Structures are given as structure tokens and as C-alpha cells.
Amino acid sequence: MRVLKIELEGTTTSFRHPHLLTGRQPSYPLPPPATLYGHIASVLGDYPAPESFRFAFAFTHQGSVDDYEHTWLIERDDRKEKAGQPAPNITGTLSPTVREVFFRPHLTLYLDTPHLDAWHAAFRAPAFPVALGRSQDLAAYTRVEVITLEERQAGYLDHTLLPWSWRPEVSLGQGLLMPRVIDPRDRQRVVWARYVALTHRAYLPMAGESGREAHWVRIEPGSRSVWVDPHTPEYRDRQRALVWHTLTGADSESLDVPA
């Protein structure tokens, strides 16, 4: 199976919880699917059809810190003119914010699309500046290549999103409600989905392994075939298995190799 593999590195990034508007602004531990959709759109120069691709990823960083950030809240000013002075049309209010920021983020993004060659060329010459998270979080691609995945009976999962249907099968990971996709024509329309944010390594069991400990995915050994990146490091004789996600809401987020 041929896919596009992109390696991205930056200095800082943050993925704000959209429902927290005041006080400290914590970050999602992993980029939401909507963030990745916007990132891909910035590379292509336009939003691709949500059904035109699926994605898998791994995201790591070297630590987090609370950064003191100034935000200006701009609103229309309806005050009347004062004697001899025109009325201002906008006012700005300074809002100090403490924001959680990740240091030295690293994203490995895998894309499965019928437009493989065109997207490969686009990631080598992005339409807009490369950023991950906030607009000021500039980043750079260290590698853009087409690779061939291999079918295996086991692998490991790390620093990635799992579908909510996997919740009974994994003891590790935080359950989160994340934006799956934001309508680019109406940004008030958001599709939400639940995920398991896996920020540790978990293993798919091989034959003869019980898979009962917390760091195992509790499935029958060999019951699922997986797509594995053969260029990743080995841990316990396994390499990284990919969990595919879509933006369409179809129940295709899985490790299963298509027939």
C-alpha cells in the first residue's frame, strides 16, 4: 500500500480547547482532525473534499510550558460622537491569557489519497507558510516521501488518536471530544467526534501473548491485520501500526487492511 509520509518539526505549538474561553488555556495533547484538515488545505491552497483522503499520524513534543499571552478582543463601538471628535468604530480590550504551549513538536503524518502524486508535489512546495496549531507556530517539513506500507499481524501504537470504539480495548489514553471537521464556508458549523488520545505506547499482541496488561491492546492475537510503517523503530519486535481516520463520519477508523 503506497501512502504519502510527511515529517514536520517546529519550535512551539498549541491546540486550544474551543469550549474554554477564559482563564488558563490548556492544549489538546494531540492535534484534532480539524486542525490537520486545515493544515492540509494550507498546503494545497484550497480545502480538499473531506471524502478524498484518510489520514494517520503520530505527534510528540519535548515538553510543555505555560506561556503568558496577550490577546486583543476587538468589537464594534456604538458610542456617539463627542463634541468635536469622531466616534471610534472599533474598540480593543486587552485580555491576558495563560496558554499551554508544546516545545519542539514533531508530527509524522500519513495520507492515503488517490491524488498521491499531486499531493506529494504540493507538500514539497506548499501554497501557504507551514504552520501547525496557531498561525504564529511556524514549522518546516524535514521529509516528504511516498512509502510502501507492509501488512503485518501485529505492531505498536503511540502518540496518536484512536476511535472511540476502541475505548474498551485500551486502558491507556484520555477520552476527548474534538472537532472532526469545520465547514470552510461556515465556520460556525462544526462536526464533533469522540476519540481516545493515546500518548503512550501500546502493543497489539502476537500469538502466545496474553495482552492483559495496561500497555496492551486487548484483542485476540492475530485477529486484525495492520498496515505498518517499515521505516519506524522496532519495539518488542514490532513497528508502528497506523490507525486510519476519515473526516466523513464513516466508520472507517480502524487498523483493518482493506480487502
Tab-separated table of C-alpha atoms in Angstrom:
chain	number	residue	atom	x	y	z
A	1	MET	CA	0.000	0.000	0.000
A	2	ARG	CA	1.561	3.313	-1.124
A	3	VAL	CA	0.942	6.397	1.039
A	4	LEU	CA	2.368	9.857	1.488
A	5	LYS	CA	4.518	10.302	4.616
A	6	ILE	CA	5.322	13.799	5.898
A	7	GLU	CA	7.685	14.679	8.753
A	8	LEU	CA	7.142	18.122	10.331
A	9	GLU	CA	9.116	19.891	13.049
A	10	GLY	CA	8.540	23.229	14.748
A	11	THR	CA	9.526	25.310	17.754
A	12	THR	CA	6.154	25.656	19.501
A	13	THR	CA	2.522	24.741	19.012
A	14	SER	CA	-0.758	24.664	20.922
A	15	PHE	CA	-4.183	23.152	20.194
A	16	ARG	CA	-6.731	25.180	22.118
A	17	HIS	CA	-9.834	23.649	23.673
A	18	PRO	CA	-12.610	25.569	21.871
A	19	HIS	CA	-15.011	25.383	24.832
A	20	LEU	CA	-12.640	27.127	27.268
A	21	LEU	CA	-12.763	30.873	26.692
A	22	THR	CA	-11.435	32.396	29.925
A	23	GLY	CA	-8.658	31.630	32.371
A	24	ARG	CA	-5.838	29.233	31.589
A	25	GLN	CA	-5.988	27.805	28.072
A	26	PRO	CA	-4.870	24.142	28.116
A	27	SER	CA	-3.961	22.397	24.899
A	28	TYR	CA	-5.309	19.205	23.458
A	29	PRO	CA	-2.495	16.623	23.820
A	30	LEU	CA	-2.740	15.786	20.098
A	31	PRO	CA	-3.844	17.798	17.059
A	32	PRO	CA	-7.583	17.451	16.376
A	33	PRO	CA	-8.605	16.139	12.945
A	34	ALA	CA	-9.982	19.593	12.050
A	35	THR	CA	-6.523	21.081	12.665
A	36	LEU	CA	-4.938	18.553	10.311
A	37	TYR	CA	-7.632	19.263	7.720
A	38	GLY	CA	-6.799	22.965	7.843
A	39	HIS	CA	-3.091	22.186	7.637
A	40	ILE	CA	-3.577	20.079	4.515
A	41	ALA	CA	-5.727	22.822	2.981
A	42	SER	CA	-2.963	25.386	3.561
A	43	VAL	CA	-0.577	23.149	1.643
A	44	LEU	CA	-2.922	22.553	-1.295
A	45	GLY	CA	-4.183	26.136	-1.428
A	46	ASP	CA	-7.808	25.034	-1.042
A	47	TYR	CA	-9.895	22.682	1.061
A	48	PRO	CA	-9.941	19.175	-0.432
A	49	ALA	CA	-13.177	17.206	-0.343
A	50	PRO	CA	-13.362	15.502	3.086
A	51	GLU	CA	-14.043	12.161	1.437
A	52	SER	CA	-10.972	12.425	-0.830
A	53	PHE	CA	-8.462	11.138	1.723
A	54	ARG	CA	-7.891	9.446	5.036
A	55	PHE	CA	-5.063	10.069	7.461
A	56	ALA	CA	-3.000	8.591	10.262
A	57	PHE	CA	-0.401	10.318	12.399
A	58	ALA	CA	1.930	10.338	15.371
A	59	PHE	CA	2.624	13.515	17.352
A	60	THR	CA	5.299	14.091	20.002
A	61	HIS	CA	6.957	17.050	21.706
A	62	GLN	CA	9.809	17.666	24.147
A	63	GLY	CA	7.809	19.271	26.925
A	64	SER	CA	5.155	21.853	27.717
A	65	VAL	CA	5.133	25.242	29.403
A	66	ASP	CA	2.535	27.867	30.332
A	67	ASP	CA	3.118	30.960	28.211
A	68	TYR	CA	1.748	34.395	29.127
A	69	GLU	CA	-0.016	35.690	26.023
A	70	HIS	CA	-1.787	38.966	25.273
A	71	THR	CA	-4.987	38.728	23.238
A	72	TRP	CA	-6.854	41.758	21.942
A	73	LEU	CA	-10.637	41.416	21.886
A	74	ILE	CA	-11.954	43.618	19.081
A	75	GLU	CA	-15.601	44.734	18.952
A	76	ARG	CA	-17.710	47.402	17.324
A	77	ASP	CA	-18.075	50.681	19.244
A	78	ASP	CA	-21.587	52.162	19.104
A	79	ARG	CA	-20.870	55.274	21.150
A	80	LYS	CA	-21.977	58.555	19.677
A	81	GLU	CA	-19.637	61.265	18.542
A	82	LYS	CA	-18.206	63.536	21.190
A	83	ALA	CA	-18.056	67.277	20.717
A	84	GLY	CA	-15.523	67.969	18.012
A	85	GLN	CA	-14.334	64.323	17.849
A	86	PRO	CA	-15.475	61.495	15.566
A	87	ALA	CA	-16.807	58.358	17.217
A	88	PRO	CA	-14.477	55.338	17.110
A	89	ASN	CA	-15.819	52.453	15.039
A	90	ILE	CA	-14.000	49.709	16.980
A	91	THR	CA	-12.509	49.260	20.428
A	92	GLY	CA	-9.900	46.797	21.620
A	93	THR	CA	-9.688	45.278	25.084
A	94	LEU	CA	-6.503	43.603	26.264
A	95	SER	CA	-7.077	40.107	27.656
A	96	PRO	CA	-4.028	38.477	29.295
A	97	THR	CA	-4.128	34.712	28.845
A	98	VAL	CA	-2.047	31.842	30.172
A	99	ARG	CA	-1.733	29.270	27.388
A	100	GLU	CA	-0.226	25.788	27.442
A	101	VAL	CA	2.404	25.535	24.707
A	102	PHE	CA	4.315	22.474	23.488
A	103	PHE	CA	8.044	22.806	22.814
A	104	ARG	CA	9.722	21.242	19.760
A	105	PRO	CA	6.679	19.456	18.297
A	106	HIS	CA	7.168	16.659	15.797
A	107	LEU	CA	4.373	15.405	13.549
A	108	THR	CA	4.503	12.340	11.329
A	109	LEU	CA	1.504	12.482	9.008
A	110	TYR	CA	0.392	9.691	6.689
A	111	LEU	CA	-2.078	10.390	3.869
A	112	ASP	CA	-3.942	7.837	1.774
A	113	THR	CA	-5.439	9.537	-1.279
A	114	PRO	CA	-5.986	8.797	-4.971
A	115	HIS	CA	-4.203	12.121	-5.628
A	116	LEU	CA	-0.925	10.805	-4.279
A	117	ASP	CA	1.441	12.332	-6.853
A	118	ALA	CA	-0.258	15.747	-6.852
A	119	TRP	CA	-0.282	15.930	-3.052
A	120	HIS	CA	3.346	14.824	-2.914
A	121	ALA	CA	4.282	17.733	-5.186
A	122	ALA	CA	2.142	20.135	-3.123
A	123	PHE	CA	3.831	19.245	0.172
A	124	ARG	CA	7.199	19.893	-1.445
A	125	ALA	CA	6.020	23.393	-2.449
A	126	PRO	CA	3.205	24.465	-0.044
A	127	ALA	CA	0.783	27.174	-1.161
A	128	PHE	CA	0.983	28.971	2.215
A	129	PRO	CA	3.544	29.187	5.046
A	130	VAL	CA	3.830	25.963	7.034
A	131	ALA	CA	2.280	26.241	10.496
A	132	LEU	CA	0.835	23.749	12.956
A	133	GLY	CA	-1.725	24.927	15.504
A	134	ARG	CA	-1.659	28.719	15.818
A	135	SER	CA	-0.689	30.951	12.906
A	136	GLN	CA	2.486	32.027	14.747
A	137	ASP	CA	3.595	28.413	15.238
A	138	LEU	CA	5.688	28.212	12.087
A	139	ALA	CA	7.130	24.823	11.197
A	140	ALA	CA	9.086	23.079	8.456
A	141	TYR	CA	8.932	19.781	6.625
A	142	THR	CA	12.031	17.685	7.135
A	143	ARG	CA	10.868	14.849	4.895
A	144	VAL	CA	8.150	14.361	2.280
A	145	GLU	CA	8.089	10.993	0.547
A	146	VAL	CA	5.919	8.225	-0.813
A	147	ILE	CA	6.435	4.970	1.069
A	148	THR	CA	5.020	1.471	0.873
A	149	LEU	CA	3.363	0.112	3.990
A	150	GLU	CA	3.566	-3.553	4.875
A	151	GLU	CA	0.832	-5.854	6.114
A	152	ARG	CA	1.626	-7.438	9.490
A	153	GLN	CA	-0.188	-9.349	12.192
A	154	ALA	CA	0.961	-7.030	14.997
A	155	GLY	CA	2.521	-3.646	15.663
A	156	TYR	CA	2.618	-0.884	18.225
A	157	LEU	CA	0.590	2.309	18.547
A	158	ASP	CA	1.991	5.502	20.021
A	159	HIS	CA	1.097	9.182	20.362
A	160	THR	CA	-1.940	9.029	18.143
A	161	LEU	CA	-5.730	9.187	18.154
A	162	LEU	CA	-7.830	6.056	18.424
A	163	PRO	CA	-11.528	5.849	17.504
A	164	TRP	CA	-13.892	5.960	20.463
A	165	SER	CA	-14.993	2.416	19.627
A	166	TRP	CA	-11.543	1.322	20.844
A	167	ARG	CA	-12.199	2.584	24.389
A	168	PRO	CA	-12.997	-0.898	25.818
A	169	GLU	CA	-9.817	-2.293	24.245
A	170	VAL	CA	-7.263	0.156	25.632
A	171	SER	CA	-6.591	1.035	29.272
A	172	LEU	CA	-4.271	3.914	28.395
A	173	GLY	CA	-5.381	7.145	26.791
A	174	GLN	CA	-7.667	10.077	27.550
A	175	GLY	CA	-11.192	10.317	26.160
A	176	LEU	CA	-11.716	13.623	24.354
A	177	LEU	CA	-14.367	15.414	22.337
A	178	MET	CA	-12.613	17.001	19.365
A	179	PRO	CA	-13.623	18.918	16.241
A	180	ARG	CA	-13.589	16.421	13.394
A	181	VAL	CA	-14.165	18.950	10.624
A	182	ILE	CA	-15.108	22.640	10.363
A	183	ASP	CA	-17.116	23.741	7.353
A	184	PRO	CA	-14.803	26.169	5.471
A	185	ARG	CA	-17.858	28.038	4.119
A	186	ASP	CA	-19.469	28.434	7.550
A	187	ARG	CA	-17.051	28.187	10.437
A	188	GLN	CA	-19.930	28.043	12.929
A	189	ARG	CA	-20.752	24.572	11.630
A	190	VAL	CA	-18.520	22.088	13.425
A	191	VAL	CA	-18.743	18.311	13.386
A	192	TRP	CA	-17.579	16.845	16.701
A	193	ALA	CA	-16.373	13.332	17.441
A	194	ARG	CA	-15.037	11.422	20.429
A	195	TYR	CA	-11.557	9.942	20.379
A	196	VAL	CA	-9.055	8.268	22.670
A	197	ALA	CA	-5.835	10.297	22.835
A	198	LEU	CA	-3.055	7.736	23.229
A	199	THR	CA	0.094	9.470	24.493
A	200	HIS	CA	1.871	6.252	25.483
A	201	ARG	CA	2.953	3.190	23.548
A	202	ALA	CA	0.517	0.286	23.318
A	203	TYR	CA	1.124	-3.068	21.673
A	204	LEU	CA	-1.052	-5.314	19.556
A	205	PRO	CA	-0.482	-8.850	20.864
A	206	MET	CA	1.154	-11.600	18.862
A	207	ALA	CA	0.283	-15.266	19.054
A	208	GLY	CA	1.095	-16.639	22.503
A	209	GLU	CA	0.859	-13.262	24.272
A	210	SER	CA	-1.928	-12.635	26.760
A	211	GLY	CA	-2.294	-8.916	26.116
A	212	ARG	CA	-3.834	-8.332	29.557
A	213	GLU	CA	-1.507	-5.612	30.860
A	214	ALA	CA	-2.312	-1.905	30.574
A	215	HIS	CA	0.098	-1.331	27.703
A	216	TRP	CA	-1.521	-3.974	25.505
A	217	VAL	CA	-4.500	-3.569	23.201
A	218	ARG	CA	-6.969	-6.156	24.440
A	219	ILE	CA	-7.777	-8.053	21.265
A	220	GLU	CA	-7.237	-11.636	20.222
A	221	PRO	CA	-3.695	-12.091	18.857
A	222	GLY	CA	-3.696	-12.054	15.073
A	223	SER	CA	-7.391	-11.117	14.844
A	224	ARG	CA	-6.593	-7.915	12.939
A	225	SER	CA	-4.220	-7.338	10.088
A	226	VAL	CA	-2.453	-4.000	10.248
A	227	TRP	CA	-0.630	-1.594	7.983
A	228	VAL	CA	2.845	-0.991	9.399
A	229	ASP	CA	5.427	1.650	8.518
A	230	PRO	CA	8.568	-0.457	7.892
A	231	HIS	CA	10.828	2.585	8.379
A	232	THR	CA	9.968	3.123	12.065
A	233	PRO	CA	11.988	1.915	15.083
A	234	GLU	CA	11.319	-1.563	16.443
A	235	TYR	CA	9.978	-2.155	19.941
A	236	ARG	CA	9.347	-5.709	21.108
A	237	ASP	CA	9.861	-6.915	17.532
A	238	ARG	CA	7.106	-4.604	16.272
A	239	GLN	CA	6.952	-1.452	14.187
A	240	ARG	CA	4.417	1.376	14.126
A	241	ALA	CA	0.917	0.363	13.070
A	242	LEU	CA	-1.304	3.029	11.548
A	243	VAL	CA	-4.817	3.873	12.693
A	244	TRP	CA	-6.690	5.461	9.792
A	245	HIS	CA	-9.237	8.231	10.285
A	246	THR	CA	-11.657	9.973	7.966
A	247	LEU	CA	-13.486	13.303	8.109
A	248	THR	CA	-16.763	11.994	6.739
A	249	GLY	CA	-18.113	10.229	9.797
A	250	ALA	CA	-17.911	6.848	8.083
A	251	ASP	CA	-16.898	4.052	10.430
A	252	SER	CA	-13.592	3.504	8.657
A	253	GLU	CA	-11.267	4.446	11.518
A	254	SER	CA	-9.520	1.158	12.088
A	255	LEU	CA	-6.388	-0.858	11.644
A	256	ASP	CA	-8.062	-3.313	9.294
A	257	VAL	CA	-6.387	-3.897	5.948
A	258	PRO	CA	-8.958	-3.357	3.180
A	259	ALA	CA	-9.928	-6.398	1.197
